[in-house]
Tab-separated table of C-alpha atoms in Angstrom:
chain	number	residue	atom	x	y	z
A	1	ASN	CA	7.013	49.508	-53.856
A	2	ALA	CA	9.092	47.053	-51.825
A	3	GLY	CA	6.494	46.688	-49.041
A	4	VAL	CA	8.176	45.375	-45.880
A	5	THR	CA	11.858	44.503	-46.100
A	6	GLN	CA	13.957	42.674	-43.532
A	7	THR	CA	17.692	42.198	-43.189
A	8	PRO	CA	19.460	39.891	-42.892
A	9	LYS	CA	17.641	36.880	-44.379
A	10	PHE	CA	19.781	34.366	-42.482
A	11	GLN	CA	22.027	34.666	-39.449
A	12	VAL	CA	23.978	32.291	-37.254
A	13	LEU	CA	25.077	33.534	-33.843
A	14	LYS	CA	26.971	32.039	-30.967
A	15	THR	CA	25.475	32.138	-27.490
A	16	GLY	CA	26.118	35.521	-25.923
A	17	GLN	CA	26.601	37.441	-29.169
A	18	SER	CA	24.414	40.396	-29.990
A	19	MET	CA	22.755	41.469	-33.194
A	20	THR	CA	20.105	43.761	-34.599
A	21	LEU	CA	17.408	42.733	-37.052
A	22	GLN	CA	16.366	45.550	-39.356
A	23	CYS	CA	12.899	46.187	-40.746
A	24	ALA	CA	11.643	48.932	-43.034
A	25	GLN	CA	8.304	49.643	-44.706
A	26	ASP	CA	7.497	52.055	-47.506
A	27	MET	CA	3.700	52.125	-47.150
A	28	ASN	CA	3.532	55.035	-44.684
A	29	HIS	CA	2.055	52.718	-42.061
A	30	ASN	CA	1.679	53.858	-38.484
A	31	SER	CA	2.030	50.503	-36.709
A	32	MET	CA	4.852	47.993	-36.867
A	33	TYR	CA	5.298	44.589	-35.251
A	34	TRP	CA	7.938	41.973	-34.523
A	35	TYR	CA	6.922	38.296	-34.303
A	36	ARG	CA	8.759	35.051	-33.871
A	37	GLN	CA	7.582	31.782	-35.386
A	38	ASP	CA	8.455	28.456	-33.840
A	39	PRO	CA	7.264	24.989	-34.899
A	40	GLY	CA	3.883	24.116	-33.412
A	41	MET	CA	3.458	27.540	-31.795
A	42	GLY	CA	2.294	29.771	-34.601
A	43	LEU	CA	3.478	33.386	-34.488
A	44	ARG	CA	3.983	35.167	-31.180
A	45	LEU	CA	4.208	38.913	-30.818
A	46	ILE	CA	7.503	40.137	-29.330
A	47	TYR	CA	7.074	43.923	-29.469
A	48	TYR	CA	4.954	46.356	-31.377
A	49	SER	CA	4.941	50.043	-32.126
A	50	ALA	CA	1.475	51.544	-32.460
A	51	SER	CA	2.890	54.773	-33.844
A	52	GLU	CA	6.196	56.559	-34.322
A	53	GLY	CA	7.804	57.211	-30.952
A	54	THR	CA	5.971	54.472	-29.044
A	55	THR	CA	6.797	50.837	-28.356
A	56	ASP	CA	5.067	48.219	-26.212
A	57	LYS	CA	5.751	44.675	-25.100
A	58	GLY	CA	3.964	41.817	-26.735
A	59	GLU	CA	3.521	38.270	-25.539
A	60	VAL	CA	7.213	37.234	-25.468
A	61	PRO	CA	9.445	40.312	-24.961
A	62	ASN	CA	12.113	38.860	-22.661
A	63	GLY	CA	15.614	38.966	-24.158
A	64	TYR	CA	14.713	41.549	-26.812
A	65	ASN	CA	14.746	45.306	-27.232
A	66	VAL	CA	13.283	47.414	-30.018
A	67	SER	CA	13.726	50.847	-31.515
A	68	ARG	CA	11.252	52.706	-33.694
A	69	LEU	CA	13.853	54.784	-35.446
A	70	ASN	CA	11.348	56.731	-37.528
A	71	LYS	CA	8.028	56.017	-39.186
A	72	ARG	CA	9.657	53.659	-41.703
A	73	GLU	CA	12.027	51.637	-39.561
A	74	PHE	CA	11.601	49.307	-36.598
A	75	SER	CA	14.578	47.296	-35.366
A	76	LEU	CA	14.798	44.324	-33.017
A	77	ARG	CA	17.918	43.793	-30.918
A	78	LEU	CA	19.141	40.664	-29.192
A	79	GLU	CA	21.659	41.813	-26.572
A	80	SER	CA	22.926	38.381	-25.544
A	81	ALA	CA	21.627	35.647	-27.824
A	82	ALA	CA	20.511	32.319	-26.353
A	83	PRO	CA	19.708	29.014	-28.114
A	84	SER	CA	16.047	29.516	-27.115
A	85	GLN	CA	15.992	32.500	-29.465
A	86	THR	CA	16.586	30.275	-32.476
A	87	SER	CA	13.534	31.047	-34.582
A	88	VAL	CA	12.185	32.725	-37.686
A	89	TYR	CA	11.534	36.417	-37.071
A	90	PHE	CA	8.918	38.351	-38.991
A	91	CYS	CA	8.360	42.065	-39.139
A	92	ALA	CA	4.946	43.409	-40.111
A	93	SER	CA	3.292	46.761	-40.556
A	94	SER	CA	-0.265	48.037	-40.746
A	95	VAL	CA	-2.141	51.286	-41.079
A	96	GLY	CA	-2.984	50.903	-37.411
A	97	THR	CA	-6.012	50.074	-35.318
A	98	SER	CA	-9.522	51.387	-35.042
A	99	GLY	CA	-12.083	50.488	-32.415
A	100	GLY	CA	-9.907	47.670	-31.109
A	101	LEU	CA	-9.505	46.129	-34.559
A	102	THR	CA	-6.169	45.862	-36.352
A	103	TYR	CA	-6.026	46.741	-40.000
A	104	GLU	CA	-4.477	44.255	-42.402
A	105	GLN	CA	-0.877	43.471	-41.536
A	106	TYR	CA	1.761	43.260	-44.256
A	107	PHE	CA	4.632	40.918	-43.543
A	108	GLY	CA	8.269	40.860	-44.509
A	109	PRO	CA	9.957	37.683	-45.810
A	110	GLY	CA	11.462	36.771	-42.440
A	111	THR	CA	14.896	36.323	-40.879
A	112	ARG	CA	16.035	32.815	-40.028
A	113	LEU	CA	18.170	33.005	-36.907
A	114	THR	CA	20.139	30.126	-35.416
A	115	VAL	CA	21.893	30.492	-32.065
A	116	THR	CA	24.443	27.805	-31.292
B	1	SER	CA	-4.001	36.498	-22.978
B	2	GLN	CA	-5.911	35.326	-26.007
B	3	GLU	CA	-5.606	31.661	-26.966
B	4	LEU	CA	-6.451	30.455	-30.447
B	5	GLU	CA	-6.607	26.746	-31.133
B	6	GLN	CA	-6.628	25.527	-34.719
B	7	SER	CA	-7.655	22.138	-36.025
B	8	PRO	CA	-6.521	20.080	-37.696
B	9	GLN	CA	-2.786	20.731	-37.300
B	10	SER	CA	-2.169	19.370	-40.766
B	11	LEU	CA	-4.246	18.292	-43.706
B	12	ILE	CA	-3.418	16.368	-46.874
B	13	VAL	CA	-6.092	16.387	-49.556
B	14	GLN	CA	-6.437	15.343	-53.163
B	15	GLU	CA	-6.819	18.155	-55.661
B	16	GLY	CA	-10.468	18.994	-56.199
B	17	LYS	CA	-11.572	18.022	-52.686
B	18	ASN	CA	-13.230	20.394	-50.247
B	19	LEU	CA	-11.763	21.020	-46.808
B	20	THR	CA	-12.418	22.952	-43.605
B	21	ILE	CA	-10.047	24.452	-41.033
B	22	ASN	CA	-11.311	25.528	-37.634
B	23	CYS	CA	-10.183	28.179	-35.184
B	24	THR	CA	-11.489	28.350	-31.615
B	25	SER	CA	-10.901	31.228	-29.235
B	26	SER	CA	-10.759	31.132	-25.448
B	27	LYS	CA	-12.421	34.580	-25.367
B	28	THR	CA	-15.050	36.452	-27.327
B	29	LEU	CA	-13.437	37.943	-30.398
B	30	TYR	CA	-13.403	41.558	-31.480
B	31	GLY	CA	-12.302	40.466	-34.890
B	32	LEU	CA	-11.010	37.248	-36.408
B	33	TYR	CA	-8.406	37.327	-39.163
B	34	TRP	CA	-7.266	34.655	-41.585
B	35	TYR	CA	-3.775	34.673	-43.058
B	36	LYS	CA	-1.974	32.313	-45.404
B	37	GLN	CA	1.739	31.571	-45.368
B	38	LYS	CA	3.493	29.925	-48.264
B	39	TYR	CA	6.349	27.756	-47.078
B	40	GLY	CA	9.419	29.855	-46.335
B	41	GLU	CA	7.644	33.176	-46.856
B	42	GLY	CA	5.797	35.834	-44.894
B	43	LEU	CA	2.064	35.859	-44.218
B	44	ILE	CA	-0.554	37.207	-46.591
B	45	PHE	CA	-3.881	38.552	-45.344
B	46	LEU	CA	-6.971	36.702	-46.587
B	47	MET	CA	-9.952	38.243	-44.807
B	48	MET	CA	-11.295	39.612	-41.537
B	49	LEU	CA	-14.583	38.831	-39.811
B	50	GLN	CA	-16.057	41.124	-37.213
B	51	LYS	CA	-19.752	40.431	-36.682
B	52	GLY	CA	-21.327	37.310	-35.245
B	53	GLY	CA	-22.663	35.152	-38.058
B	54	GLU	CA	-20.607	36.972	-40.664
B	55	GLU	CA	-19.438	35.128	-43.758
B	56	LYS	CA	-16.945	36.296	-46.387
B	57	SER	CA	-15.643	34.724	-49.560
B	58	HIS	CA	-12.586	35.296	-51.699
B	59	GLU	CA	-12.312	33.186	-54.821
B	60	LYS	CA	-12.797	29.594	-53.553
B	61	ILE	CA	-12.179	30.370	-49.885
B	62	THR	CA	-15.065	31.093	-47.490
B	63	ALA	CA	-14.674	32.093	-43.871
B	64	LYS	CA	-17.395	32.215	-41.233
B	65	LEU	CA	-17.589	33.552	-37.689
B	66	ASP	CA	-20.112	31.945	-35.350
B	67	GLU	CA	-22.831	33.917	-33.604
B	68	LYS	CA	-21.045	33.822	-30.253
B	69	LYS	CA	-17.847	35.131	-31.895
B	70	GLN	CA	-15.641	32.414	-30.454
B	71	GLN	CA	-15.234	30.080	-33.416
B	72	SER	CA	-14.367	30.547	-37.050
B	73	SER	CA	-14.074	28.162	-39.951
B	74	LEU	CA	-12.236	28.479	-43.238
B	75	HIS	CA	-13.619	26.397	-46.076
B	76	ILE	CA	-11.864	25.768	-49.375
B	77	THR	CA	-13.935	24.457	-52.254
B	78	ALA	CA	-12.351	22.345	-55.005
B	79	SER	CA	-8.822	22.650	-53.629
B	80	GLN	CA	-5.890	23.322	-55.952
B	81	PRO	CA	-2.125	22.977	-55.473
B	82	SER	CA	-1.977	26.779	-55.211
B	83	HIS	CA	-3.962	26.529	-51.964
B	84	ALA	CA	-1.110	24.677	-50.269
B	85	GLY	CA	0.546	26.425	-47.353
B	86	ILE	CA	-0.024	27.224	-43.705
B	87	TYR	CA	-3.274	28.887	-42.682
B	88	LEU	CA	-3.290	30.921	-39.494
B	89	CYS	CA	-6.115	32.601	-37.687
B	90	GLY	CA	-5.408	35.778	-35.729
B	91	ALA	CA	-7.208	37.951	-33.206
B	92	ASP	CA	-6.856	41.270	-31.436
B	93	GLY	CA	-6.099	41.184	-27.743
B	94	HIS	CA	-8.489	42.671	-25.255
B	95	THR	CA	-5.921	45.161	-23.968
B	96	GLY	CA	-3.674	47.557	-25.819
B	97	ASN	CA	-2.730	46.656	-29.352
B	98	GLN	CA	-1.789	43.051	-28.714
B	99	PHE	CA	-2.314	40.574	-31.522
B	100	TYR	CA	-2.396	36.798	-31.309
B	101	PHE	CA	-2.094	34.034	-33.866
B	102	GLY	CA	-3.281	30.456	-33.739
B	103	THR	CA	-0.906	27.530	-34.042
B	104	GLY	CA	-1.537	27.157	-37.770
B	105	THR	CA	-2.826	24.432	-40.102
B	106	SER	CA	-0.489	23.029	-42.713
B	107	LEU	CA	-2.308	22.168	-45.947
B	108	THR	CA	-0.885	19.915	-48.662
B	109	VAL	CA	-2.821	19.465	-51.902
B	110	ILE	CA	-1.835	16.446	-53.977
B	111	PRO	CA	-2.284	16.911	-57.745
C-alpha cells in the first residue's frame, strides 16, 4: 500500500499563477485534510473533508479551494498564487472522527511550494 | 480557536540523556495527540491521550495528560539519534472537525 501520496513534490510559481496540488489515499479513509507548515507556526489546517462529498474550511482557508473528487482523492487549488503562500503543504487522511475525537491521521510526504 | 503552546522550541541533548517536551492548551482538551516529524518528511502518529491523568508509553517515549486536561508532557528516556526530529502536539477543535497543531519542538540528539 502506498498510503497517502502527494504530487508534485516541489513547485515554483510566479505570483498570480494557479496550480492544483493532488492528494490520494488508498486506505479507504473517510476524512482527508490539507495543512500548511511554516517555520515557527507548526501545521495549520487549510480545509478538510469529513466524508466524500463534503468540505469545510479550516483555520487558514483564504486563497485556497478544494475538491473531494471521490473517496480517494482530495485536491487543493491555488487560483492566484501569492508569496505568502510559500510553504510546505501536507495532505492527511484518517478513518474519521468519533465523539469529537479524530482517529490517527496519516500524512503524505509534502509538497514544497515557492511563490516568487 | 484552539491554541497549543509547546516548550521548549528546540532541544539539543547528548545521546542517553532524558528529556521532556511540554504542550499547553488554551482550552480543555477532548483529546491530545503526539506526532513526530522527521526532517523533510510527513508526520507520524505516536499516541493519543483522552482522559485526565492518563499516561501512555511506546518504547522509550511516555506521554501524560494532566488531570485538568490542559497540559501534556512527552518524556523520552535514554535518548537515541533515532529520536531526533520535530515533535508536535495536536488537538481537536471544539466545533466541527477542526484540528490544531502546536508550534513544534525540534529535537537534536548528539551521538
